[in-house]
PDB file of C-alpha atoms in Angstrom:
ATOM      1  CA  UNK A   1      -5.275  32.508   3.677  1.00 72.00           C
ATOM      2  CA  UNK A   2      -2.878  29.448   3.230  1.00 75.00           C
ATOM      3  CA  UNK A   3      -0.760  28.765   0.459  1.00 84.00           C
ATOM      4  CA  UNK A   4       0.121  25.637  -0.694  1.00 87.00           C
ATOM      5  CA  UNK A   5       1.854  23.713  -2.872  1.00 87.00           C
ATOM      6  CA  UNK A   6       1.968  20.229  -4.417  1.00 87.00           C
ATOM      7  CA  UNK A   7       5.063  18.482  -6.035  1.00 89.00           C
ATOM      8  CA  UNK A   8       4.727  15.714  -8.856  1.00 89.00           C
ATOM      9  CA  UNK A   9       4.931  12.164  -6.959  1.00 93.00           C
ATOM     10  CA  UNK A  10       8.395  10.790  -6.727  1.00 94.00           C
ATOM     11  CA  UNK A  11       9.305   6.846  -6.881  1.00 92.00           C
ATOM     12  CA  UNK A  12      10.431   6.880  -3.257  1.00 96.00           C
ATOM     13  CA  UNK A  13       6.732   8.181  -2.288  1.00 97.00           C
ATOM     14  CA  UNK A  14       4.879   5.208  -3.285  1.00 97.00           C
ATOM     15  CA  UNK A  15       5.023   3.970   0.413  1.00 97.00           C
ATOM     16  CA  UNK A  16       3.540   6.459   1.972  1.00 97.00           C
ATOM     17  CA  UNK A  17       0.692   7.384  -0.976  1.00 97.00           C
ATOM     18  CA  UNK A  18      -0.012   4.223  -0.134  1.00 97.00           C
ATOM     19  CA  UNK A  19      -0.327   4.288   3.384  1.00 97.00           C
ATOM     20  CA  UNK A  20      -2.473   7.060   2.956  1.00 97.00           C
ATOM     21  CA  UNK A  21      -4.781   5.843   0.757  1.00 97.00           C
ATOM     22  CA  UNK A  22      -5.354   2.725   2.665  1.00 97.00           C
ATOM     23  CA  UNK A  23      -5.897   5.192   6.093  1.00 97.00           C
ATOM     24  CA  UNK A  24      -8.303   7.153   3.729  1.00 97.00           C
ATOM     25  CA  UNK A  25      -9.824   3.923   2.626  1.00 96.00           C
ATOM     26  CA  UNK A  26     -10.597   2.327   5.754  1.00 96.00           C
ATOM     27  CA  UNK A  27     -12.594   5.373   7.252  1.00 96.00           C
ATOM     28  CA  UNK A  28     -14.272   6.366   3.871  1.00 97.00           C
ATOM     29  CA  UNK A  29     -15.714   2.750   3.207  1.00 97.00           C
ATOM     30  CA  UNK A  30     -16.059   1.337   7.066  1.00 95.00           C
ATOM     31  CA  UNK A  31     -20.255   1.274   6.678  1.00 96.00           C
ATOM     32  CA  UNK A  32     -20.137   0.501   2.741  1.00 96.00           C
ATOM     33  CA  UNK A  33     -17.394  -2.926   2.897  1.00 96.00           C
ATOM     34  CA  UNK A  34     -17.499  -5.577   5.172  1.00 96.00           C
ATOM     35  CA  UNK A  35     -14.312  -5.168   8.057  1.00 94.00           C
ATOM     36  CA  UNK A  36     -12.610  -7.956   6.828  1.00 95.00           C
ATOM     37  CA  UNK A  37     -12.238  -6.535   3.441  1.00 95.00           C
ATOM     38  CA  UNK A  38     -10.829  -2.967   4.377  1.00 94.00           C
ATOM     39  CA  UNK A  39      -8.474  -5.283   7.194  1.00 94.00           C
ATOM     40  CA  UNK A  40      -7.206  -7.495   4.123  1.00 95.00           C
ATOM     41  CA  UNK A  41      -6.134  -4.688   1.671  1.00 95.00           C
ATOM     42  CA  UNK A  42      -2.510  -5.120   1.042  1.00 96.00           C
ATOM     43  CA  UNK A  43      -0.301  -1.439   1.556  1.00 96.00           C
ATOM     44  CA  UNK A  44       2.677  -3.709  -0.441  1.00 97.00           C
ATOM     45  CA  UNK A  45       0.475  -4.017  -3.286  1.00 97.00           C
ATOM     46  CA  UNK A  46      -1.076  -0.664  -3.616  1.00 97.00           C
ATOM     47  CA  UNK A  47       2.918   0.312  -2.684  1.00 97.00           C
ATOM     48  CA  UNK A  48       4.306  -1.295  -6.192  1.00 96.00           C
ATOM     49  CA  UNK A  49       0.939  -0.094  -7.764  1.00 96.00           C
ATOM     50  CA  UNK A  50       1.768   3.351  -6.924  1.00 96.00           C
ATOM     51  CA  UNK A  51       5.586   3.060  -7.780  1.00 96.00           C
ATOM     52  CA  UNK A  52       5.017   1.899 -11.271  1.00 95.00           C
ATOM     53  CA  UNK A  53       1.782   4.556 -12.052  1.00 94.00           C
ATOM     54  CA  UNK A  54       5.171   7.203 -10.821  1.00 94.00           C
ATOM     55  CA  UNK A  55       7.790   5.699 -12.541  1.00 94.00           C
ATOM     56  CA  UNK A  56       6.016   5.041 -15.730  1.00 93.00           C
ATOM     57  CA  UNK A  57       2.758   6.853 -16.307  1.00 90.00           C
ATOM     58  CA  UNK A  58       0.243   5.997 -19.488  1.00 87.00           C
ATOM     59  CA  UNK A  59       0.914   8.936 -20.762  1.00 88.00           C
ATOM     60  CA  UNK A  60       2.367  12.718 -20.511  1.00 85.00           C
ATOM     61  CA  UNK A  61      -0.931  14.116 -19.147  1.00 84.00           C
ATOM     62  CA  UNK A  62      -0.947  11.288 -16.366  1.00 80.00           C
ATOM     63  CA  UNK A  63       1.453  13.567 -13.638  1.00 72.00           C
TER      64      UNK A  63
END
């Protein structure tokens, strides 16, 4: 059995969460949005999105 472990989000990760998500994105919603639409999402965006939800969550439970 594997172990694992998984460490609170750091600033410096928001680049790669976001890569991710967009890779997860574009595979999980290919037959439900049109091409175009997963081909337009913008990893900057979702890059600063994920920086500031790090950097300065809602609240103490948001981690």
């Amino acid at each position: 059995m594997a172990l694992g472990y998984v460490r609170p989000a750091r600033g410096d990760d928001a680049g790669e969460i976001a890569r991710i998500q967009l890779a997860t994105w574009r595979v999980a919603y290919r037959r439900i949005l049109p091409r175009h639409v997963l081909d337009n999402l913008d990893e900057e965006y979702l890059a600063r999105r994920w920086s500031a939800a790090v950097l300065q969550p809602p609240s103490d439970a948001h981690r």
